[in-house]
Amino acid sequence: MTTTSTTPSSSVPGLVHGVYAEGEPIRDTKAPPGPIDRRWNTRKFEASLVNPANRRKLSVIIVGTGLAGGAAAATLGEAGYQVKSFCYQDSPRRAHSIAAQGGINAAKNYKEDGDSVYRLFYDTVKGGDYRSRESNVYRLAEVSTNIIDQCVAQGVPFAREYGGLLDNRSFGGVQVSRTFYARGQTGQQLLIGAYQALERQVAAGTVEMFSRHEMLEVVVVDGKARGIIARDLVTGEIETHLADAVVLASGGYGNVFYLSTNAMGSNVTATWRAHRKGAHFANPCYTQIHPTCIPVAGEHQSKLTLMSESLRNDGRIWVPKNAADCEKDPREIPEEDRDYYLERIYPSFGNLVPRDIASRQAKNVCDEGRGVGPKVGDFRRGVYLDFTDALKRMSAEAVAEKYGNLLDMYQRITGENPYEVPMRIYPAVHYTMGGLWVDYDLQSSIPGLFVTGEANFSDHGANRLGASALMQGLADGYFVLPHTIRDYLARGPFEKLEESHEAVVEARASVDARVQKFLSIKGDRSVDSFHKELGNIMWEFCGMERSEEGLLKAIDLIRGLRDEFWRNVKVLGAADTLNQSLEKAGRVADFLELGELMCIDALHRRESCGGHFRAESQTEDGEALRHDDEYAYVAAWEWGGQDGAPVLHKEDLVYEFVEMKQRSYK
Amino acid sequence: MNLTLKIWRQAGPKAKGEMVTYPVTDISEDMSFLEMLDVLNEQLNARGEEPIAFDSDCREGICGMCGLMISGKAHGPEVTTTCQLHMRSFSDGDEITIEPWRADAFPVIKDLVVDRGSFDRIIQAGGFISANTGSAPEAHSVPVPKPKADRAFMAAACIGCGACVAACPNASGMLFMGAKITHLGELPQGQPERDARVVNMVSQHDHEGFGGCTNIGECSSACPKEIPLDVINQLNKDLRGALMRGE
Amino acid sequence: MKMLMAGSGALFVFYVLVHMYGNLKIFAGVDAFNEYAEHLRTLFTPFLPYAGFLWLFRVLLIAALVAHAWSAFYLWSRARGARTTRYVAKAAARATVKSKMMRWGGVALLLFLVWHLLQFTIVKFNVGSLPAEGNPGLLVISSFQVWWVVLIYLLALVALGLHLYHGVWSATQTLGWAGNAAARRRAKTLGTVIALVTSVGFALPPLAILFGLVKGS
């Protein structure tokens, strides 16, 4: 462990870096021992069964209706449990899984190109830069094939070949074709499949749907998760919902950066509230920066739009060799004055290097002053993604058939025609690998609180491979959670809980108080202005490249900003009506706490790994340098109290099957 | 550019609403329409007026949450969603009216926000294929001819935004429903429930208070995903067949 | 409901085509026209009594008319009920005159039908100058020698043409016969052809009479 004496100005003596404490390591993740290909079967067999007649008496609350939440709600409903499903949107079909474009991986080996469950497992562990658990990843690869079967049966219209069989493509730098897709709308089609299955259960009466509801607190009674406090976003009513188990499938926290490819409403509140009640938050600093997004156009920007990285299959990425050419029309820059930097630095992978590398190199060339497009602040933040060669090679129709909707989207947003002018792209925050810590059963450190999909930390390590998020969401929702939660529920029915129970009343009162607090501050600054400022801090100091100095500074800045927020935020309107400012205030308040933990996590992890690059840890030629001897563990953070410091619990990662190697794509 | 906005303000579901005029200045043509409203809301907030409520989530044209009637056109002058509409589609000095979707099956909740729960209930009535988790056969056991798969995909592109209802002079939800009928009806997996699906969905649609289709075509013109009128024809055909078979 | 609309509409399309065929008989002379009128009444006799088929057909038409008008009214009131708060601004993307005019055009046609039946079927009043008692052919000629009668008819035919133009295509859509782009084009073409043929076909006799090409004797 590298420790330094550097501390932020607001440090506390006795703590590491003055900001966190170290606690007991986590020794057991409940994964069964034995051959890796038998572990999931073993676990399924050993998980207790629940008699069908008893299932009706057992209730589960599921927060979030994306792939992980929607699929779980549908599946548990089909099994006969009483399910209550919550989403903040007006319909479960809006969850942000819908925006995933590229595809979903599955080890079907339909192309007979050497793929297998083991290879998908291997690629995912390697792609995650050896910071994920072997047992979990193997299970993910194993159930991936069931997902495709299930989705096809539901009527998901995957792309097909003329023979009527499913088509596959290679995706995100993987050398086998294992990605199933539905043009550029795979996430949408998978989500609609899960949504329809969910609505079918709503009609059947097994699932009760609460849309336009936001979970604001988890109810923990006698150490077990027993319900949630939610706000009806239409009437403003604070509601108590109790159950035998709670599942959080509330997605990732990329919006801590303000600008991200997440939806406007995506937030960390559900998981953060659970964290404050005792659930450990694992690897919060692991965020993924996606290389092919449409660059920021100006200060007004509210979100960033991703374009599928499948564009890198046929597009070539370059910037001018000379900074002087950056303002020129790209079509007038001769071939010899262009720097196809990915092809130059990584001749064997070229434009198909993994996301983290493509992103970081784009940042590097822009930082050198060779970025293109409009200046935002002092920099031009953009590189060219050029389809000129592809158009020469393939015909415009073939390009349109493959990428039409993406290119149209680009044109709609930027007003430029990508068939004529090279597109401009820049990295943007896209996915968060970190999330609530869960064991092999997807259970958090609060018994009865399960976490699925992007909301947990479990399967992607420090970097997620393309087309794996959809796979994990559906694997958790359809095939993993229903088995593991069964084992927990089999111990029920649990003691009947009244709304008048002390813990319930207290949880509810705290939510009420918080809502009233926001409305009573009556300060000068809008919620959005705080959110933007936080986003800038995070992007600057906890984005693609981090340094100790920057992170310490960020921690101070965030603490100052949070303090100001609670003194000076301005939330108009009332509590008993639809109030979007009030909704945002709650989300930003939680981001302001999460942001600090992310910086602390990034600070303690003094290695370059996966999606993030640590300035103090690089090779001689500037490539990322991991330190497996020191950091091959999951960092699970325990809430240290409002005024306390977070406590780090390390879960060592043991690699029995895949040998840890320094990644090289040269 | 500078614009005059006339926006529907309504405090709550039962409150009486009215059009309120707001001038906005210094709008960049690179802003999206909703970012323009964000700017206005920041100004209102600074002045101590409650910001205008409107729905949006993904802001990349796929979730279907946003939807405004912009100068009489659902999602505005371009064939896209409101969130993907950019200010370069307007000119300096324009007067723009902004209203919520108007249909009794989509009651207004506040300002520009409406309740589209009726769409969910139509799906509940039959917009699915009953395939419990784990019961699925191997994906390649049922080949689907590419033209059918492509047509199913075309129809499945519907994002459930409700623009079809908003644009329809009859406030009919037939394009939304036809898209789902066509999506599932083209696939072999969708056949067993095909008759019941169309009958139950149409019955729910009528029960929700949507108007009937008189084949005007406004829906398809307003659809950001360009779902063609075919799907209504398909719905009618399936319905006729189902009724004849005594469903 | 919409199928009732389409089905009854289809019956009318068939009927107006037959009716038009009958009208064109006037070009063959008053006698041929009268013979045709008489033939309609003796069709299927002795299986049916005198004018039996005609009455059967009339009953069917009246039923269809009631169904058509009722379903139109039903759809219209449902559409009104589906949007009780109107838009302040509403711009049509492509709703053309024909589809918007279906309702008002239909009402106009209904009014015209009353006039038309009073004139030639029920009362058989004669606004012209020829002696036409008991002679349908002469009654027709006598009537259309009056310019304003012709004008009323021409206006009605424009309404009929537009109604058919949208109605035929709309019915194919409602009955689910326009499943792809080609079928939809065919349906639209069919609508245009039927609309043109009927309106022109019906317009010919009155115009010919007005301009003296067909005379009473």
PDB file of C-alpha atoms in Angstrom, chain A residues 137-350:
ATOM      1  CA  VAL A 137     -18.016 -13.786 -14.973  1.00  0.00           C
ATOM      2  CA  TYR A 138     -18.124 -17.477 -15.785  1.00  0.00           C
ATOM      3  CA  ARG A 139     -21.763 -17.606 -14.743  1.00  0.00           C
ATOM      4  CA  LEU A 140     -22.486 -14.600 -16.924  1.00  0.00           C
ATOM      5  CA  ALA A 141     -20.939 -16.290 -19.954  1.00  0.00           C
ATOM      6  CA  GLU A 142     -22.776 -19.495 -19.145  1.00  0.00           C
ATOM      7  CA  VAL A 143     -26.282 -18.009 -19.036  1.00  0.00           C
ATOM      8  CA  SER A 144     -25.619 -15.729 -22.009  1.00  0.00           C
ATOM      9  CA  THR A 145     -26.919 -18.385 -24.369  1.00  0.00           C
ATOM     10  CA  ASN A 146     -30.201 -18.736 -22.449  1.00  0.00           C
ATOM     11  CA  ILE A 147     -30.766 -15.010 -22.807  1.00  0.00           C
ATOM     12  CA  ILE A 148     -30.835 -15.210 -26.582  1.00  0.00           C
ATOM     13  CA  ASP A 149     -33.275 -18.130 -26.500  1.00  0.00           C
ATOM     14  CA  GLN A 150     -35.515 -16.275 -24.085  1.00  0.00           C
ATOM     15  CA  CYS A 151     -35.512 -13.045 -26.059  1.00  0.00           C
ATOM     16  CA  VAL A 152     -36.213 -14.766 -29.352  1.00  0.00           C
ATOM     17  CA  ALA A 153     -39.160 -16.577 -27.772  1.00  0.00           C
ATOM     18  CA  GLN A 154     -40.534 -13.221 -26.600  1.00  0.00           C
ATOM     19  CA  GLY A 155     -40.419 -11.872 -30.126  1.00  0.00           C
ATOM     20  CA  VAL A 156     -37.330  -9.677 -29.983  1.00  0.00           C
ATOM     21  CA  PRO A 157     -36.653  -8.976 -33.680  1.00  0.00           C
ATOM     22  CA  PHE A 158     -32.913  -9.654 -33.859  1.00  0.00           C
ATOM     23  CA  ALA A 159     -31.181  -9.197 -37.198  1.00  0.00           C
ATOM     24  CA  ARG A 160     -31.371 -12.320 -39.334  1.00  0.00           C
ATOM     25  CA  GLU A 161     -29.692 -13.713 -42.367  1.00  0.00           C
ATOM     26  CA  TYR A 162     -31.526 -14.674 -45.543  1.00  0.00           C
ATOM     27  CA  GLY A 163     -31.755 -18.268 -44.368  1.00  0.00           C
ATOM     28  CA  GLY A 164     -33.848 -17.051 -41.450  1.00  0.00           C
ATOM     29  CA  LEU A 165     -31.187 -17.695 -38.822  1.00  0.00           C
ATOM     30  CA  LEU A 166     -29.789 -15.113 -36.442  1.00  0.00           C
ATOM     31  CA  ASP A 167     -26.983 -12.871 -37.597  1.00  0.00           C
ATOM     32  CA  ASN A 168     -23.936 -12.043 -35.484  1.00  0.00           C
ATOM     33  CA  ARG A 169     -21.246  -9.476 -35.677  1.00  0.00           C
ATOM     34  CA  SER A 170     -17.910  -8.863 -34.086  1.00  0.00           C
ATOM     35  CA  PHE A 171     -18.008  -5.980 -31.687  1.00  0.00           C
ATOM     36  CA  GLY A 172     -15.683  -3.768 -29.710  1.00  0.00           C
ATOM     37  CA  GLY A 173     -12.394  -5.302 -30.638  1.00  0.00           C
ATOM     38  CA  VAL A 174     -13.355  -8.928 -30.029  1.00  0.00           C
ATOM     39  CA  GLN A 175     -12.048 -11.434 -32.538  1.00  0.00           C
ATOM     40  CA  VAL A 176     -15.090 -13.699 -32.672  1.00  0.00           C
ATOM     41  CA  SER A 177     -18.572 -12.788 -33.922  1.00  0.00           C
ATOM     42  CA  ARG A 178     -20.766 -13.305 -30.896  1.00  0.00           C
ATOM     43  CA  THR A 179     -22.810 -10.133 -30.812  1.00  0.00           C
ATOM     44  CA  PHE A 180     -26.525 -10.377 -31.527  1.00  0.00           C
ATOM     45  CA  TYR A 181     -28.127  -7.147 -32.613  1.00  0.00           C
ATOM     46  CA  ALA A 182     -31.272  -5.460 -33.853  1.00  0.00           C
ATOM     47  CA  ARG A 183     -29.896  -2.809 -36.157  1.00  0.00           C
ATOM     48  CA  GLY A 184     -28.712   0.042 -33.876  1.00  0.00           C
ATOM     49  CA  GLN A 185     -31.564  -0.467 -31.432  1.00  0.00           C
ATOM     50  CA  THR A 186     -30.702  -3.643 -29.597  1.00  0.00           C
ATOM     51  CA  GLY A 187     -31.283  -2.171 -26.155  1.00  0.00           C
ATOM     52  CA  GLN A 188     -34.674  -0.908 -27.177  1.00  0.00           C
ATOM     53  CA  GLN A 189     -35.777  -4.250 -28.534  1.00  0.00           C
ATOM     54  CA  LEU A 190     -34.522  -6.197 -25.522  1.00  0.00           C
ATOM     55  CA  LEU A 191     -36.119  -3.749 -23.133  1.00  0.00           C
ATOM     56  CA  ILE A 192     -39.440  -3.844 -24.946  1.00  0.00           C
ATOM     57  CA  GLY A 193     -39.262  -7.644 -24.682  1.00  0.00           C
ATOM     58  CA  ALA A 194     -38.760  -7.429 -20.926  1.00  0.00           C
ATOM     59  CA  TYR A 195     -41.364  -4.672 -20.661  1.00  0.00           C
ATOM     60  CA  GLN A 196     -43.950  -6.766 -22.436  1.00  0.00           C
ATOM     61  CA  ALA A 197     -43.212  -9.712 -20.191  1.00  0.00           C
ATOM     62  CA  LEU A 198     -43.586  -7.349 -17.233  1.00  0.00           C
ATOM     63  CA  GLU A 199     -46.884  -5.922 -18.464  1.00  0.00           C
ATOM     64  CA  ARG A 200     -48.131  -9.433 -18.989  1.00  0.00           C
ATOM     65  CA  GLN A 201     -47.544 -10.066 -15.292  1.00  0.00           C
ATOM     66  CA  VAL A 202     -49.201  -6.779 -14.388  1.00  0.00           C
ATOM     67  CA  ALA A 203     -52.252  -8.013 -16.274  1.00  0.00           C
ATOM     68  CA  ALA A 204     -51.973 -11.354 -14.489  1.00  0.00           C
ATOM     69  CA  GLY A 205     -51.992  -9.553 -11.159  1.00  0.00           C
ATOM     70  CA  THR A 206     -48.639 -10.849  -9.914  1.00  0.00           C
ATOM     71  CA  VAL A 207     -46.826  -7.546 -10.433  1.00  0.00           C
ATOM     72  CA  GLU A 208     -48.113  -4.230  -9.216  1.00  0.00           C
ATOM     73  CA  MET A 209     -46.589  -1.370 -11.165  1.00  0.00           C
ATOM     74  CA  PHE A 210     -45.736   2.011  -9.649  1.00  0.00           C
ATOM     75  CA  SER A 211     -44.545   4.341 -12.375  1.00  0.00           C
ATOM     76  CA  ARG A 212     -43.648   7.980 -11.686  1.00  0.00           C
ATOM     77  CA  HIS A 213     -42.471   6.849  -8.259  1.00  0.00           C
ATOM     78  CA  GLU A 214     -39.004   7.470  -6.926  1.00  0.00           C
ATOM     79  CA  MET A 215     -37.457   5.455  -4.167  1.00  0.00           C
ATOM     80  CA  LEU A 216     -35.978   7.802  -1.567  1.00  0.00           C
ATOM     81  CA  GLU A 217     -35.075   5.481   1.285  1.00  0.00           C
ATOM     82  CA  VAL A 218     -34.671   1.833   2.093  1.00  0.00           C
ATOM     83  CA  VAL A 219     -36.339   0.457   5.204  1.00  0.00           C
ATOM     84  CA  VAL A 220     -34.042  -1.738   7.247  1.00  0.00           C
ATOM     85  CA  VAL A 221     -35.558  -3.608  10.186  1.00  0.00           C
ATOM     86  CA  ASP A 222     -33.488  -5.823  12.439  1.00  0.00           C
ATOM     87  CA  GLY A 223     -30.646  -5.676   9.947  1.00  0.00           C
ATOM     88  CA  LYS A 224     -32.785  -6.848   7.033  1.00  0.00           C
ATOM     89  CA  ALA A 225     -34.075  -4.852   4.083  1.00  0.00           C
ATOM     90  CA  ARG A 226     -37.843  -4.843   4.441  1.00  0.00           C
ATOM     91  CA  GLY A 227     -39.139  -2.113   2.201  1.00  0.00           C
ATOM     92  CA  ILE A 228     -38.731   1.305   0.705  1.00  0.00           C
ATOM     93  CA  ILE A 229     -40.015   4.821   1.112  1.00  0.00           C
ATOM     94  CA  ALA A 230     -41.024   6.241  -2.243  1.00  0.00           C
ATOM     95  CA  ARG A 231     -42.406   9.531  -3.426  1.00  0.00           C
ATOM     96  CA  ASP A 232     -45.307   9.553  -5.843  1.00  0.00           C
ATOM     97  CA  LEU A 233     -43.928  12.103  -8.279  1.00  0.00           C
ATOM     98  CA  VAL A 234     -47.390  13.185  -9.404  1.00  0.00           C
ATOM     99  CA  THR A 235     -49.085  13.802  -6.070  1.00  0.00           C
ATOM    100  CA  GLY A 236     -45.934  14.277  -4.024  1.00  0.00           C
ATOM    101  CA  GLU A 237     -47.201  11.799  -1.475  1.00  0.00           C
ATOM    102  CA  ILE A 238     -44.534   9.964   0.518  1.00  0.00           C
ATOM    103  CA  GLU A 239     -45.463   6.284   0.522  1.00  0.00           C
ATOM    104  CA  THR A 240     -44.276   3.314   2.528  1.00  0.00           C
ATOM    105  CA  HIS A 241     -43.983  -0.029   0.767  1.00  0.00           C
ATOM    106  CA  LEU A 242     -43.013  -3.089   2.765  1.00  0.00           C
ATOM    107  CA  ALA A 243     -41.935  -6.495   1.509  1.00  0.00           C
ATOM    108  CA  ASP A 244     -39.869  -9.562   2.346  1.00  0.00           C
ATOM    109  CA  ALA A 245     -36.983  -8.562   0.096  1.00  0.00           C
ATOM    110  CA  VAL A 246     -35.874  -5.547  -1.897  1.00  0.00           C
ATOM    111  CA  VAL A 247     -34.083  -5.561  -5.242  1.00  0.00           C
ATOM    112  CA  LEU A 248     -32.324  -2.468  -6.536  1.00  0.00           C
ATOM    113  CA  ALA A 249     -31.994  -2.394 -10.305  1.00  0.00           C
ATOM    114  CA  SER A 250     -31.702   1.336 -10.576  1.00  0.00           C
ATOM    115  CA  GLY A 251     -28.833   1.584 -13.037  1.00  0.00           C
ATOM    116  CA  GLY A 252     -25.562   3.445 -12.979  1.00  0.00           C
ATOM    117  CA  TYR A 253     -24.448   6.797 -11.656  1.00  0.00           C
ATOM    118  CA  GLY A 254     -22.766   8.310 -14.707  1.00  0.00           C
ATOM    119  CA  ASN A 255     -24.800  11.484 -14.252  1.00  0.00           C
ATOM    120  CA  VAL A 256     -22.502  12.450 -11.396  1.00  0.00           C
ATOM    121  CA  PHE A 257     -20.515  13.945 -14.293  1.00  0.00           C
ATOM    122  CA  TYR A 258     -23.568  16.030 -15.278  1.00  0.00           C
ATOM    123  CA  LEU A 259     -22.788  15.432 -18.939  1.00  0.00           C
ATOM    124  CA  SER A 260     -22.986  11.764 -19.761  1.00  0.00           C
ATOM    125  CA  THR A 261     -24.837   9.490 -22.108  1.00  0.00           C
ATOM    126  CA  ASN A 262     -27.238   8.579 -19.309  1.00  0.00           C
ATOM    127  CA  ALA A 263     -30.842   9.708 -19.314  1.00  0.00           C
ATOM    128  CA  MET A 264     -31.717  13.002 -17.673  1.00  0.00           C
ATOM    129  CA  GLY A 265     -33.302  11.234 -14.742  1.00  0.00           C
ATOM    130  CA  SER A 266     -30.667   8.533 -14.195  1.00  0.00           C
ATOM    131  CA  ASN A 267     -29.490   8.857 -10.629  1.00  0.00           C
ATOM    132  CA  VAL A 268     -27.725   7.212  -7.737  1.00  0.00           C
ATOM    133  CA  THR A 269     -30.347   7.881  -5.087  1.00  0.00           C
ATOM    134  CA  ALA A 270     -31.641   4.335  -4.664  1.00  0.00           C
ATOM    135  CA  THR A 271     -28.191   2.800  -4.284  1.00  0.00           C
ATOM    136  CA  TRP A 272     -26.778   5.726  -2.355  1.00  0.00           C
ATOM    137  CA  ARG A 273     -29.587   5.625   0.193  1.00  0.00           C
ATOM    138  CA  ALA A 274     -28.929   1.906   0.586  1.00  0.00           C
ATOM    139  CA  HIS A 275     -25.228   2.637   0.984  1.00  0.00           C
ATOM    140  CA  ARG A 276     -25.988   5.039   3.793  1.00  0.00           C
ATOM    141  CA  LYS A 277     -28.045   2.303   5.443  1.00  0.00           C
ATOM    142  CA  GLY A 278     -25.144  -0.140   5.411  1.00  0.00           C
ATOM    143  CA  ALA A 279     -24.694  -1.519   1.902  1.00  0.00           C
ATOM    144  CA  HIS A 280     -21.071  -1.352   0.800  1.00  0.00           C
ATOM    145  CA  PHE A 281     -20.319   0.588  -2.368  1.00  0.00           C
ATOM    146  CA  ALA A 282     -17.703  -1.161  -4.477  1.00  0.00           C
ATOM    147  CA  ASN A 283     -15.173   0.355  -6.850  1.00  0.00           C
ATOM    148  CA  PRO A 284     -17.055   3.640  -7.264  1.00  0.00           C
ATOM    149  CA  CYS A 285     -14.243   5.159  -9.300  1.00  0.00           C
ATOM    150  CA  TYR A 286     -14.598   2.586 -12.078  1.00  0.00           C
ATOM    151  CA  THR A 287     -16.397   4.488 -14.781  1.00  0.00           C
ATOM    152  CA  GLN A 288     -16.329   3.837 -18.448  1.00  0.00           C
ATOM    153  CA  ILE A 289     -15.666   6.584 -20.886  1.00  0.00           C
ATOM    154  CA  HIS A 290     -17.048   5.733 -24.281  1.00  0.00           C
ATOM    155  CA  PRO A 291     -14.920   6.855 -27.211  1.00  0.00           C
ATOM    156  CA  THR A 292     -17.538   7.488 -29.887  1.00  0.00           C
ATOM    157  CA  CYS A 293     -19.875  10.208 -28.643  1.00  0.00           C
ATOM    158  CA  ILE A 294     -20.971  13.366 -30.340  1.00  0.00           C
ATOM    159  CA  PRO A 295     -18.810  16.220 -28.984  1.00  0.00           C
ATOM    160  CA  VAL A 296     -20.117  18.977 -26.737  1.00  0.00           C
ATOM    161  CA  ALA A 297     -21.438  21.902 -28.771  1.00  0.00           C
ATOM    162  CA  GLY A 298     -21.730  24.561 -26.080  1.00  0.00           C
ATOM    163  CA  GLU A 299     -22.463  25.552 -22.498  1.00  0.00           C
ATOM    164  CA  HIS A 300     -26.160  24.786 -22.837  1.00  0.00           C
ATOM    165  CA  GLN A 301     -25.522  21.090 -23.440  1.00  0.00           C
ATOM    166  CA  SER A 302     -27.742  18.904 -21.269  1.00  0.00           C
ATOM    167  CA  LYS A 303     -26.502  15.476 -22.221  1.00  0.00           C
ATOM    168  CA  LEU A 304     -24.194  13.655 -24.567  1.00  0.00           C
ATOM    169  CA  THR A 305     -25.217  11.263 -27.240  1.00  0.00           C
ATOM    170  CA  LEU A 306     -23.376   8.089 -27.890  1.00  0.00           C
ATOM    171  CA  MET A 307     -23.000   6.510 -31.255  1.00  0.00           C
ATOM    172  CA  SER A 308     -22.421   2.798 -31.317  1.00  0.00           C
ATOM    173  CA  GLU A 309     -18.765   1.953 -31.381  1.00  0.00           C
ATOM    174  CA  SER A 310     -19.540  -0.419 -34.212  1.00  0.00           C
ATOM    175  CA  LEU A 311     -18.786   2.709 -36.238  1.00  0.00           C
ATOM    176  CA  ARG A 312     -15.140   2.014 -35.522  1.00  0.00           C
ATOM    177  CA  ASN A 313     -15.400  -1.185 -37.578  1.00  0.00           C
ATOM    178  CA  ASP A 314     -15.488   0.837 -40.770  1.00  0.00           C
ATOM    179  CA  GLY A 315     -14.617   4.392 -39.787  1.00  0.00           C
ATOM    180  CA  ARG A 316     -11.055   5.621 -39.410  1.00  0.00           C
ATOM    181  CA  ILE A 317     -10.069   7.930 -36.584  1.00  0.00           C
ATOM    182  CA  TRP A 318      -7.643  10.790 -37.139  1.00  0.00           C
ATOM    183  CA  VAL A 319      -6.623  14.311 -36.237  1.00  0.00           C
ATOM    184  CA  PRO A 320      -4.413  16.737 -38.145  1.00  0.00           C
ATOM    185  CA  LYS A 321      -0.682  16.252 -37.665  1.00  0.00           C
ATOM    186  CA  ASN A 322      -0.277  19.966 -37.184  1.00  0.00           C
ATOM    187  CA  ALA A 323      -2.312  21.987 -34.748  1.00  0.00           C
ATOM    188  CA  ALA A 324      -2.430  24.715 -37.363  1.00  0.00           C
ATOM    189  CA  ASP A 325      -4.720  22.568 -39.528  1.00  0.00           C
ATOM    190  CA  CYS A 326      -7.344  22.094 -36.825  1.00  0.00           C
ATOM    191  CA  GLU A 327      -9.626  24.816 -38.091  1.00  0.00           C
ATOM    192  CA  LYS A 328      -9.435  23.715 -41.732  1.00  0.00           C
ATOM    193  CA  ASP A 329     -12.144  21.848 -43.603  1.00  0.00           C
ATOM    194  CA  PRO A 330     -11.048  18.232 -42.997  1.00  0.00           C
ATOM    195  CA  ARG A 331     -11.609  17.342 -46.628  1.00  0.00           C
ATOM    196  CA  GLU A 332      -8.873  19.777 -47.581  1.00  0.00           C
ATOM    197  CA  ILE A 333      -6.273  18.268 -45.300  1.00  0.00           C
ATOM    198  CA  PRO A 334      -4.106  15.998 -47.458  1.00  0.00           C
ATOM    199  CA  GLU A 335      -3.528  12.385 -46.475  1.00  0.00           C
ATOM    200  CA  GLU A 336       0.082  12.997 -45.446  1.00  0.00           C
ATOM    201  CA  ASP A 337      -0.944  15.679 -42.966  1.00  0.00           C
ATOM    202  CA  ARG A 338      -3.361  13.398 -41.143  1.00  0.00           C
ATOM    203  CA  ASP A 339      -2.445  11.384 -38.085  1.00  0.00           C
ATOM    204  CA  TYR A 340      -4.411   8.130 -37.887  1.00  0.00           C
ATOM    205  CA  TYR A 341      -3.109   7.859 -34.376  1.00  0.00           C
ATOM    206  CA  LEU A 342      -4.749   4.592 -33.302  1.00  0.00           C
ATOM    207  CA  GLU A 343      -3.520   2.810 -36.416  1.00  0.00           C
ATOM    208  CA  ARG A 344      -0.099   4.301 -35.831  1.00  0.00           C
ATOM    209  CA  ILE A 345       0.239   3.415 -32.149  1.00  0.00           C
ATOM    210  CA  TYR A 346      -1.611   0.076 -32.207  1.00  0.00           C
ATOM    211  CA  PRO A 347      -0.912  -1.432 -35.628  1.00  0.00           C
ATOM    212  CA  SER A 348      -2.513  -4.811 -34.916  1.00  0.00           C
ATOM    213  CA  PHE A 349      -5.815  -3.543 -33.445  1.00  0.00           C
ATOM    214  CA  GLY A 350      -5.883  -0.111 -35.050  1.00  0.00           C
TER     215      GLY A 350
END
